[in-house]
Amino acid sequence: MGAELGQYSRSGRSAPCPVTHRPSEGSRRRHGTVPLLEAGDIILMEEFRVQDTTRRCKELREKGVLFVGSGVSGGEEGARYGPSLMPGGDKEAWPHIKKIFQSVAAKVNTGEPCCDWVGEEGAGHFVKMVHNGIEYGDMQLICEAYHLMKDILGMEHDEMATVFGEWNKTELDSFLIEITANILKFRDSDGKHLLPKIKDSAGQKGTGKWTAISALEYGVPVTLIGEAVFARCLSSLKDERVQASKRLDGPKMTQFSGNKKAFLEDIRKALYASKIISYAQGFMLLRQAAKEFGWTINYGGIALMWRGGCIIRSAFLGKIKDAFDRNPDLQNLLLDDFFKKAVEDCQDSWRRVISTGVQIGIPMPCFTTALSFYDGYRHEMLPANLIQAQRDYFGAHTYELLWKPGEFIHTNWTGHGGNVSSSSYNA
Ligand code: 6PG
């Protein structure tokens, strides 16, 4: 999609033409857009860093100018037929731009637009950033399924295309599954499949990385997006991997001896369960950001905005919308009855795929991290008590007893460490 959406005048004065390129920060300062604006003007801007949107919102508010930062997703098709729009910023602007935004946006089958007010300040851009992180996760999950089909089941491209086409009629119905089927069957001008000729080194513009950085910053375990970013980084070490492939041995077992049809269904279910985890993690990050910045975020509205027009559009997002309609304060998607049952129904398949893939030596960073998250999240007791004891042992960092939360104590574990504890703070 384009860069800035341009400016819109509330007062009815002719608005300056939409800017079609993104000027550098230096050029913005030199040419100074702000002095040309009057109180009541509205600035609309697409995809920028959340911190910049929040700062601009605050600075312009003082001048009476309303700033809206809108996420835009949909690629080339979205640009022509309607994207998903995720506006946030100064809410006073929303009644003035709502009609334009919602008429431009893609619509779902019911006719509802894939655009609604997201929240204050940089909320629109934050939501778009998380959208992109989820996009990285979805793409990597599909790649892992493709890898398993290709290297464990030895499937040909047309056969894989048929399977992805079939999967697109199930819970996995989505734009990314649909284009994967099309990509798999695509043939080059020489009549051969194009996909195996493409260098296996993934690029990235950085929004997935920003999501992972935010997750670390706010302490939210968005493990699947993190792994998806690292999987791209590992893929880009092509020369190093070529060298390593000649030196490092894998497992002895490289042949699959099970039932191919059953294993394919297992892969489909592993992909579905992992996808649920990814979205649950993405919404955990949105919830935490809302807390950090004091935003009121419309979670069901976000699921609807992503339901059509954008790259992660899928039938599945309708189910997320339903979950937030049932309970707008839903703490975690996994606790919604529909998603709880969906994951439980998939888990035997999911575990079988991961154990088979691990035994044969196929990398599945996102399938595996999703399952580890699920197992970690559903455990009342994790081994972090030992981490606390170790920290206290070597650094007097203190720990809490299970029955005395909030009271931090230190133990003199060795008898010669003394009883002085370090100050207690958390990063
Ligand atoms: C969208 C896309 C769009 C772009 C990605 C590609 O929603 O329309 O997400 O924003 O295609 O930025 O990102 P990478 O280059 O990082 O894969």
Tab-separated table of C-alpha atoms and ligand atoms in Angstrom:
chain	number	residue	atom	x	y	z
A	1	MET	CA	0.000	0.000	0.000
A	2	GLY	CA	1.082	3.591	-0.347
A	3	ALA	CA	2.810	5.616	2.298
A	4	GLU	CA	0.930	8.606	3.659
A	5	LEU	CA	-2.797	8.754	3.149
A	6	GLY	CA	-2.607	12.541	2.923
A	7	GLN	CA	-4.497	15.282	4.678
A	8	TYR	CA	-8.176	15.906	5.058
A	9	SER	CA	-9.630	19.250	6.007
A	10	ARG	CA	-12.544	19.281	8.430
A	11	SER	CA	-13.218	22.917	7.653
A	12	GLY	CA	-13.957	22.150	3.995
A	13	ARG	CA	-10.950	24.059	2.650
A	14	SER	CA	-9.418	22.252	-0.267
A	15	ALA	CA	-7.180	19.600	1.180
A	16	PRO	CA	-3.606	19.282	-0.031
A	17	CYS	CA	-3.056	16.408	-2.452
A	18	PRO	CA	-2.287	13.084	-0.847
A	19	VAL	CA	1.447	12.615	-0.492
A	20	THR	CA	2.552	9.700	-2.630
A	21	HIS	CA	6.012	9.252	-1.230
A	22	ARG	CA	7.341	9.129	2.275
A	23	PRO	CA	9.673	12.090	2.852
A	24	SER	CA	12.555	11.698	5.249
A	25	GLU	CA	12.249	13.133	8.745
A	26	GLY	CA	14.822	15.806	7.717
A	27	SER	CA	12.837	16.854	4.665
A	28	ARG	CA	9.645	17.000	6.723
A	29	ARG	CA	11.349	19.442	9.081
A	30	ARG	CA	12.791	21.564	6.259
A	31	HIS	CA	9.518	21.871	4.378
A	32	GLY	CA	7.521	22.004	7.611
A	33	THR	CA	3.989	20.688	7.030
A	34	VAL	CA	2.825	21.714	10.491
A	35	PRO	CA	3.015	25.537	10.049
A	36	LEU	CA	0.636	25.193	7.083
A	37	LEU	CA	-2.033	23.566	9.208
A	38	GLU	CA	-4.885	25.199	11.082
A	39	ALA	CA	-6.728	24.091	14.165
A	40	GLY	CA	-9.372	21.642	13.041
A	41	ASP	CA	-7.287	20.083	10.284
A	42	ILE	CA	-6.830	16.338	10.325
A	43	ILE	CA	-3.659	14.510	9.318
A	44	LEU	CA	-3.958	10.899	8.228
A	45	MET	CA	-0.856	8.777	8.030
A	46	GLU	CA	-0.214	5.136	7.260
A	47	GLU	CA	2.143	2.646	8.867
A	48	PHE	CA	4.724	4.397	10.935
A	49	ARG	CA	6.336	3.496	14.180
A	50	VAL	CA	3.894	3.454	17.078
A	51	GLN	CA	6.061	5.770	19.168
A	52	ASP	CA	6.109	8.357	16.340
A	53	THR	CA	2.329	8.223	15.990
A	54	THR	CA	1.823	8.692	19.717
A	55	ARG	CA	4.287	11.613	19.798
A	56	ARG	CA	2.714	13.266	16.748
A	57	CYS	CA	-0.737	12.820	18.211
A	58	LYS	CA	0.283	14.585	21.416
A	59	GLU	CA	2.246	17.401	19.723
A	60	LEU	CA	-0.445	18.169	17.142
A	61	ARG	CA	-3.261	18.017	19.691
A	62	GLU	CA	-1.654	21.078	21.372
A	63	LYS	CA	-2.103	22.961	18.078
A	64	GLY	CA	-5.683	21.757	17.695
A	65	VAL	CA	-4.681	19.529	14.753
A	66	LEU	CA	-6.072	16.005	14.884
A	67	PHE	CA	-3.695	13.186	14.004
A	68	VAL	CA	-4.829	9.763	12.827
A	69	GLY	CA	-2.371	6.932	12.281
A	70	SER	CA	-3.961	4.153	10.312
A	71	GLY	CA	-2.693	0.674	9.673
A	72	VAL	CA	-3.393	-0.412	6.085
A	73	SER	CA	-3.170	-3.990	4.902
A	74	GLY	CA	-4.049	-5.785	1.721
A	75	GLY	CA	-1.149	-5.562	-0.690
A	76	GLU	CA	-1.837	-4.854	-4.373
A	77	GLU	CA	-5.280	-6.456	-4.320
A	78	GLY	CA	-6.291	-4.469	-1.251
A	79	ALA	CA	-5.187	-1.263	-2.943
A	80	ARG	CA	-7.502	-1.980	-5.876
A	81	TYR	CA	-10.475	-3.664	-4.251
A	82	GLY	CA	-10.422	-2.447	-0.657
A	83	PRO	CA	-7.917	-2.929	2.139
A	84	SER	CA	-8.324	-3.539	5.829
A	85	LEU	CA	-7.930	-0.181	7.597
A	86	MET	CA	-6.966	0.157	11.255
A	87	PRO	CA	-7.251	3.810	12.290
A	88	GLY	CA	-6.239	5.091	15.700
A	89	GLY	CA	-5.217	8.435	17.175
A	90	ASP	CA	-7.330	11.447	18.021
A	91	LYS	CA	-10.847	10.094	18.355
A	92	GLU	CA	-12.369	13.502	17.620
A	93	ALA	CA	-11.337	12.936	13.996
A	94	TRP	CA	-13.255	9.663	13.644
A	95	PRO	CA	-16.766	11.030	12.944
A	96	HIS	CA	-15.266	13.165	10.137
A	97	ILE	CA	-13.396	10.347	8.414
A	98	LYS	CA	-15.483	7.302	9.339
A	99	LYS	CA	-17.641	7.329	6.209
A	100	ILE	CA	-14.665	7.704	3.876
A	101	PHE	CA	-12.630	5.011	5.606
A	102	GLN	CA	-15.453	2.503	5.849
A	103	SER	CA	-16.506	2.975	2.238
A	104	VAL	CA	-12.935	2.507	0.993
A	105	ALA	CA	-12.303	-0.569	3.161
A	106	ALA	CA	-12.943	-4.183	2.165
A	107	LYS	CA	-16.263	-5.683	3.293
A	108	VAL	CA	-16.982	-9.103	4.778
A	109	ASN	CA	-19.859	-11.254	3.421
A	110	THR	CA	-22.346	-9.589	5.758
A	111	GLY	CA	-21.369	-6.225	4.247
A	112	GLU	CA	-19.601	-5.030	7.385
A	113	PRO	CA	-16.503	-2.945	6.582
A	114	CYS	CA	-13.058	-4.173	7.593
A	115	CYS	CA	-12.425	-0.897	9.351
A	116	ASP	CA	-13.399	0.506	12.715
A	117	TRP	CA	-11.881	2.850	15.254
A	118	VAL	CA	-9.086	0.936	16.983
A	119	GLY	CA	-8.092	3.153	19.899
A	120	GLU	CA	-6.090	6.138	21.075
A	121	GLU	CA	-2.700	7.484	19.904
A	122	GLY	CA	-0.564	4.798	18.204
A	123	ALA	CA	-3.152	2.025	18.720
A	124	GLY	CA	-3.943	1.728	14.988
A	125	HIS	CA	-0.300	1.327	14.106
A	126	PHE	CA	0.285	-1.062	16.992
A	127	VAL	CA	-2.556	-3.255	15.744
A	128	LYS	CA	-1.123	-3.214	12.208
A	129	MET	CA	2.290	-4.130	13.602
A	130	VAL	CA	0.787	-7.124	15.435
A	131	HIS	CA	-1.110	-8.015	12.243
A	132	ASN	CA	2.221	-8.207	10.442
A	133	GLY	CA	3.765	-10.276	13.242
A	134	ILE	CA	0.855	-12.715	12.957
A	135	GLU	CA	1.363	-12.695	9.178
A	136	TYR	CA	4.973	-13.832	9.769
A	137	GLY	CA	3.686	-16.601	12.065
A	138	ASP	CA	1.019	-17.814	9.624
A	139	MET	CA	3.533	-17.864	6.768
A	140	GLN	CA	6.113	-19.796	8.773
A	141	LEU	CA	3.505	-22.338	9.938
A	142	ILE	CA	2.518	-22.941	6.316
A	143	CYS	CA	6.210	-23.333	5.419
A	144	GLU	CA	6.640	-25.936	8.146
A	145	ALA	CA	3.637	-27.898	6.836
A	146	TYR	CA	5.120	-27.676	3.311
A	147	HIS	CA	8.509	-28.873	4.593
A	148	LEU	CA	6.930	-31.895	6.332
A	149	MET	CA	4.886	-32.797	3.219
A	150	LYS	CA	7.885	-32.433	0.951
A	151	ASP	CA	10.603	-34.083	3.027
A	152	ILE	CA	8.738	-36.607	5.181
A	153	LEU	CA	5.946	-37.624	2.828
A	154	GLY	CA	7.921	-36.997	-0.367
A	155	MET	CA	5.002	-35.208	-2.015
A	156	GLU	CA	5.182	-33.513	-5.412
A	157	HIS	CA	4.205	-29.876	-5.941
A	158	ASP	CA	0.877	-30.495	-7.685
A	159	GLU	CA	-0.130	-32.965	-4.991
A	160	MET	CA	0.756	-30.456	-2.260
A	161	ALA	CA	-1.196	-27.774	-4.123
A	162	THR	CA	-4.250	-30.043	-4.097
A	163	VAL	CA	-3.885	-30.637	-0.355
A	164	PHE	CA	-3.617	-26.896	0.396
A	165	GLY	CA	-6.623	-26.348	-1.874
A	166	GLU	CA	-8.567	-28.919	0.186
A	167	TRP	CA	-7.407	-27.374	3.451
A	168	ASN	CA	-8.787	-24.067	2.234
A	169	LYS	CA	-12.260	-25.592	2.524
A	170	THR	CA	-11.704	-26.370	6.232
A	171	GLU	CA	-11.085	-24.258	9.363
A	172	LEU	CA	-7.858	-23.132	7.668
A	173	ASP	CA	-9.788	-21.225	4.962
A	174	SER	CA	-7.596	-18.138	4.441
A	175	PHE	CA	-5.875	-15.956	1.870
A	176	LEU	CA	-2.407	-17.298	2.736
A	177	ILE	CA	-3.472	-20.964	2.330
A	178	GLU	CA	-5.182	-20.073	-0.966
A	179	ILE	CA	-2.110	-18.350	-2.406
A	180	THR	CA	0.113	-21.208	-1.193
A	181	ALA	CA	-1.932	-23.645	-3.316
A	182	ASN	CA	-1.578	-21.277	-6.299
A	183	ILE	CA	2.172	-20.841	-5.746
A	184	LEU	CA	2.735	-24.610	-5.472
A	185	LYS	CA	1.089	-25.347	-8.803
A	186	PHE	CA	2.595	-22.362	-10.652
A	187	ARG	CA	4.863	-23.316	-13.533
A	188	ASP	CA	7.663	-21.251	-15.023
A	189	SER	CA	7.952	-20.511	-18.754
A	190	ASP	CA	9.948	-23.771	-19.154
A	191	GLY	CA	6.954	-25.743	-17.853
A	192	LYS	CA	8.688	-26.611	-14.570
A	193	HIS	CA	7.429	-25.570	-11.128
A	194	LEU	CA	8.783	-22.163	-10.148
A	195	LEU	CA	8.832	-22.631	-6.363
A	196	PRO	CA	11.812	-25.038	-6.091
A	197	LYS	CA	13.907	-22.581	-8.137
A	198	ILE	CA	13.458	-19.746	-5.620
A	199	LYS	CA	16.369	-19.141	-3.222
A	200	ASP	CA	15.388	-20.265	0.293
A	201	SER	CA	16.463	-17.051	1.988
A	202	ALA	CA	13.570	-14.999	3.389
A	203	GLY	CA	13.592	-11.211	3.377
A	204	GLN	CA	11.882	-8.948	5.881
A	205	LYS	CA	11.111	-5.276	6.181
A	206	GLY	CA	11.026	-5.357	9.958
A	207	THR	CA	7.458	-5.223	11.234
A	208	GLY	CA	7.601	-8.831	12.504
A	209	LYS	CA	10.798	-7.914	14.323
A	210	TRP	CA	9.115	-4.845	15.863
A	211	THR	CA	6.310	-7.086	17.150
A	212	ALA	CA	8.828	-9.437	18.732
A	213	ILE	CA	10.722	-6.471	20.235
A	214	SER	CA	7.462	-5.101	21.701
A	215	ALA	CA	6.671	-8.528	23.124
A	216	LEU	CA	10.051	-8.575	24.876
A	217	GLU	CA	9.628	-4.966	25.959
A	218	TYR	CA	6.261	-5.605	27.617
A	219	GLY	CA	7.117	-9.116	28.844
A	220	VAL	CA	4.486	-10.970	26.811
A	221	PRO	CA	5.392	-14.513	25.646
A	222	VAL	CA	4.676	-14.013	21.948
A	223	THR	CA	6.945	-16.932	21.190
A	224	LEU	CA	5.541	-17.943	17.823
A	225	ILE	CA	6.111	-14.591	16.120
A	226	GLY	CA	9.598	-14.445	17.665
A	227	GLU	CA	10.413	-17.877	16.215
A	228	ALA	CA	8.968	-16.882	12.846
A	229	VAL	CA	11.323	-13.873	12.734
A	230	PHE	CA	14.312	-16.015	13.744
A	231	ALA	CA	13.355	-18.653	11.159
A	232	ARG	CA	13.700	-15.942	8.483
A	233	CYS	CA	17.071	-14.929	9.974
A	234	LEU	CA	18.297	-18.548	9.914
A	235	SER	CA	17.073	-18.980	6.341
A	236	SER	CA	19.092	-15.980	5.260
A	237	LEU	CA	22.348	-17.618	6.424
A	238	LYS	CA	22.288	-19.555	3.165
A	239	ASP	CA	26.043	-19.821	2.563
A	240	GLU	CA	26.696	-20.875	6.133
A	241	ARG	CA	23.910	-23.479	5.952
A	242	VAL	CA	25.318	-24.892	2.737
A	243	GLN	CA	28.667	-25.398	4.494
A	244	ALA	CA	27.050	-26.813	7.633
A	245	SER	CA	24.899	-29.240	5.624
A	246	LYS	CA	28.119	-30.936	4.491
A	247	ARG	CA	29.480	-31.271	8.031
A	248	LEU	CA	26.603	-31.770	10.491
A	249	ASP	CA	24.774	-35.099	10.580
A	250	GLY	CA	21.086	-35.492	11.336
A	251	PRO	CA	19.265	-38.501	12.817
A	252	LYS	CA	19.657	-42.006	11.408
A	253	MET	CA	15.897	-42.311	10.937
A	254	THR	CA	14.902	-40.414	7.806
A	255	GLN	CA	12.065	-42.560	6.465
A	256	PHE	CA	8.412	-42.236	7.397
A	257	SER	CA	6.654	-45.547	7.803
A	258	GLY	CA	3.183	-44.440	8.908
A	259	ASN	CA	-0.062	-43.789	7.048
A	260	LYS	CA	0.352	-40.853	4.662
A	261	LYS	CA	-3.296	-39.768	4.623
A	262	ALA	CA	-3.549	-39.859	8.405
A	263	PHE	CA	-0.291	-37.933	8.762
A	264	LEU	CA	-1.503	-35.254	6.376
A	265	GLU	CA	-4.567	-34.771	8.550
A	266	ASP	CA	-2.245	-34.611	11.577
A	267	ILE	CA	-0.244	-31.829	9.877
A	268	ARG	CA	-3.446	-29.910	9.137
A	269	LYS	CA	-4.502	-30.127	12.758
A	270	ALA	CA	-1.012	-29.187	13.997
A	271	LEU	CA	-1.169	-26.109	11.787
A	272	TYR	CA	-4.632	-25.178	13.044
A	273	ALA	CA	-3.709	-25.607	16.731
A	274	SER	CA	-0.464	-23.640	16.298
A	275	LYS	CA	-2.355	-20.880	14.533
A	276	ILE	CA	-4.773	-20.612	17.449
A	277	ILE	CA	-1.794	-20.234	19.802
A	278	SER	CA	-0.306	-17.518	17.592
A	279	TYR	CA	-3.486	-15.457	17.597
A	280	ALA	CA	-3.940	-15.999	21.335
A	281	GLN	CA	-0.399	-14.629	21.819
A	282	GLY	CA	-1.022	-11.706	19.463
A	283	PHE	CA	-4.122	-10.696	21.398
A	284	MET	CA	-2.174	-11.059	24.673
A	285	LEU	CA	0.272	-8.478	23.311
A	286	LEU	CA	-2.544	-6.127	22.289
A	287	ARG	CA	-4.070	-6.430	25.753
A	288	GLN	CA	-0.741	-5.638	27.426
A	289	ALA	CA	-0.092	-2.648	25.132
A	290	ALA	CA	-3.550	-1.299	25.976
A	291	LYS	CA	-2.594	-1.554	29.653
A	292	GLU	CA	0.831	0.067	29.154
A	293	PHE	CA	-0.484	3.019	27.131
A	294	GLY	CA	-3.905	3.377	28.757
A	295	TRP	CA	-5.717	2.612	25.473
A	296	THR	CA	-9.218	1.188	25.249
A	297	ILE	CA	-8.939	-1.350	22.451
A	298	ASN	CA	-11.876	-2.864	20.589
A	299	TYR	CA	-10.688	-6.512	20.314
A	300	GLY	CA	-13.766	-7.891	18.520
A	301	GLY	CA	-13.522	-4.946	16.110
A	302	ILE	CA	-9.898	-5.855	15.370
A	303	ALA	CA	-10.872	-9.445	14.520
A	304	LEU	CA	-13.519	-8.069	12.169
A	305	MET	CA	-11.048	-5.615	10.587
A	306	TRP	CA	-8.711	-8.547	9.898
A	307	ARG	CA	-11.558	-10.775	8.688
A	308	GLY	CA	-11.306	-9.355	5.172
A	309	GLY	CA	-9.066	-7.211	2.980
A	310	CYS	CA	-5.796	-7.903	4.781
A	311	ILE	CA	-3.065	-10.491	4.261
A	312	ILE	CA	-4.086	-12.615	7.276
A	313	ARG	CA	-7.781	-12.587	6.281
A	314	SER	CA	-9.466	-15.861	7.107
A	315	ALA	CA	-12.705	-17.492	8.190
A	316	PHE	CA	-10.992	-18.188	11.507
A	317	LEU	CA	-11.039	-14.471	12.408
A	318	GLY	CA	-14.838	-14.642	12.399
A	319	LYS	CA	-14.523	-17.179	15.238
A	320	ILE	CA	-12.273	-14.778	17.154
A	321	LYS	CA	-14.852	-12.019	16.679
A	322	ASP	CA	-17.527	-14.394	18.042
A	323	ALA	CA	-15.342	-15.179	21.065
A	324	PHE	CA	-14.977	-11.467	21.924
A	325	ASP	CA	-18.700	-10.924	21.296
A	326	ARG	CA	-19.428	-13.703	23.806
A	327	ASN	CA	-17.029	-12.156	26.315
A	328	PRO	CA	-15.526	-8.708	25.574
A	329	ASP	CA	-13.234	-9.115	28.624
A	330	LEU	CA	-11.906	-12.494	27.503
A	331	GLN	CA	-8.495	-12.838	29.146
A	332	ASN	CA	-7.091	-15.320	26.656
A	333	LEU	CA	-8.479	-16.803	23.458
A	334	LEU	CA	-7.540	-20.271	24.696
A	335	LEU	CA	-10.041	-19.897	27.531
A	336	ASP	CA	-12.951	-19.394	25.135
A	337	ASP	CA	-14.962	-22.644	24.862
A	338	PHE	CA	-14.713	-22.799	21.060
A	339	PHE	CA	-10.916	-22.398	20.966
A	340	LYS	CA	-10.338	-24.569	24.044
A	341	LYS	CA	-12.185	-27.432	22.330
A	342	ALA	CA	-10.489	-26.799	18.978
A	343	VAL	CA	-7.008	-27.074	20.500
A	344	GLU	CA	-7.939	-30.081	22.595
A	345	ASP	CA	-9.325	-31.832	19.508
A	346	CYS	CA	-6.087	-31.164	17.618
A	347	GLN	CA	-3.549	-31.925	20.284
A	348	ASP	CA	-2.935	-35.647	19.657
A	349	SER	CA	-2.237	-34.895	15.992
A	350	TRP	CA	-0.104	-31.902	16.914
A	351	ARG	CA	2.054	-33.990	19.271
A	352	ARG	CA	2.397	-36.796	16.691
A	353	VAL	CA	3.554	-34.377	13.989
A	354	ILE	CA	6.119	-32.777	16.269
A	355	SER	CA	7.533	-36.065	17.536
A	356	THR	CA	7.766	-37.503	14.010
A	357	GLY	CA	9.327	-34.298	12.659
A	358	VAL	CA	11.848	-34.170	15.502
A	359	GLN	CA	12.804	-37.830	15.011
A	360	ILE	CA	13.353	-37.332	11.297
A	361	GLY	CA	15.121	-34.006	11.826
A	362	ILE	CA	12.770	-31.445	10.232
A	363	PRO	CA	12.983	-27.949	11.758
A	364	MET	CA	9.557	-26.817	13.009
A	365	PRO	CA	10.277	-23.755	15.153
A	366	CYS	CA	6.694	-22.488	15.152
A	367	PHE	CA	4.869	-25.815	15.558
A	368	THR	CA	7.103	-26.667	18.516
A	369	THR	CA	7.088	-23.297	20.250
A	370	ALA	CA	3.282	-23.197	19.977
A	371	LEU	CA	2.987	-26.558	21.699
A	372	SER	CA	5.494	-25.557	24.396
A	373	PHE	CA	3.480	-22.422	25.032
A	374	TYR	CA	0.281	-24.458	25.316
A	375	ASP	CA	1.885	-26.879	27.722
A	376	GLY	CA	3.448	-24.047	29.736
A	377	TYR	CA	0.228	-22.026	29.885
A	378	ARG	CA	-1.824	-24.987	31.106
A	379	HIS	CA	0.641	-25.926	33.883
A	380	GLU	CA	-0.215	-24.672	37.338
A	381	MET	CA	3.363	-25.314	38.445
A	382	LEU	CA	6.398	-24.577	36.244
A	383	PRO	CA	10.049	-25.102	37.193
A	384	ALA	CA	10.567	-21.367	37.703
A	385	ASN	CA	10.777	-22.017	41.454
A	386	LEU	CA	14.242	-23.411	40.709
A	387	ILE	CA	15.205	-20.265	38.786
A	388	GLN	CA	14.186	-18.185	41.778
A	389	ALA	CA	16.214	-20.400	44.109
A	390	GLN	CA	19.258	-20.206	41.792
A	391	ARG	CA	18.979	-16.397	41.577
A	392	ASP	CA	18.761	-16.157	45.320
A	393	TYR	CA	21.625	-18.627	45.775
A	394	PHE	CA	24.145	-16.794	43.594
A	395	GLY	CA	22.927	-13.207	43.831
A	396	ALA	CA	20.672	-12.892	46.889
A	397	HIS	CA	17.876	-11.818	44.538
A	398	THR	CA	15.165	-13.097	46.931
A	399	TYR	CA	12.076	-15.209	46.255
A	400	GLU	CA	8.458	-15.446	47.398
A	401	LEU	CA	6.930	-18.442	49.132
A	402	LEU	CA	3.811	-19.825	47.467
A	403	TRP	CA	1.667	-19.028	50.475
A	404	LYS	CA	3.160	-15.563	51.104
A	405	PRO	CA	2.887	-13.678	47.767
A	406	GLY	CA	4.380	-10.189	47.774
A	407	GLU	CA	6.824	-10.968	50.589
A	408	PHE	CA	10.367	-11.338	49.222
A	409	ILE	CA	12.836	-13.263	51.350
A	410	HIS	CA	16.436	-14.380	51.079
A	411	THR	CA	17.977	-17.611	52.308
A	412	ASN	CA	21.611	-18.049	53.232
A	413	TRP	CA	21.935	-21.217	51.086
A	414	THR	CA	25.636	-21.921	51.722
A	415	GLY	CA	25.971	-20.844	55.301
A	416	HIS	CA	28.654	-18.308	54.359
A	417	GLY	CA	26.779	-15.993	51.998
A	418	GLY	CA	25.360	-13.743	54.694
A	419	ASN	CA	21.794	-12.594	55.111
A	420	VAL	CA	21.909	-9.368	53.072
A	421	SER	CA	19.657	-9.524	50.022
A	422	SER	CA	19.938	-7.462	46.836
A	423	SER	CA	17.291	-4.882	46.110
A	424	SER	CA	14.338	-6.450	44.353
A	425	TYR	CA	13.094	-5.072	41.049
A	426	ASN	CA	11.875	-6.574	37.837
A	427	ALA	CA	12.858	-5.601	34.325
B	1	6PG	C1	0.081	-5.957	4.384
B	1	6PG	C2	1.481	-6.492	4.393
B	1	6PG	C3	2.453	-5.394	4.026
B	1	6PG	C4	3.785	-5.897	3.532
B	1	6PG	C5	4.626	-6.474	4.625
B	1	6PG	C6	5.718	-7.371	4.119
B	1	6PG	O1	-0.530	-6.067	5.438
B	1	6PG	O2	-0.378	-5.465	3.348
B	1	6PG	O3	1.808	-6.969	5.655
B	1	6PG	O4	2.531	-4.521	5.108
B	1	6PG	O5	3.622	-6.774	2.487
B	1	6PG	O6	5.211	-5.377	5.259
B	1	6PG	O7	6.543	-7.529	5.178
B	1	6PG	P1	7.948	-8.202	5.145
B	1	6PG	O8	8.719	-7.609	3.994
B	1	6PG	O9	8.538	-7.842	6.449
B	1	6PG	O10	7.683	-9.650	4.948
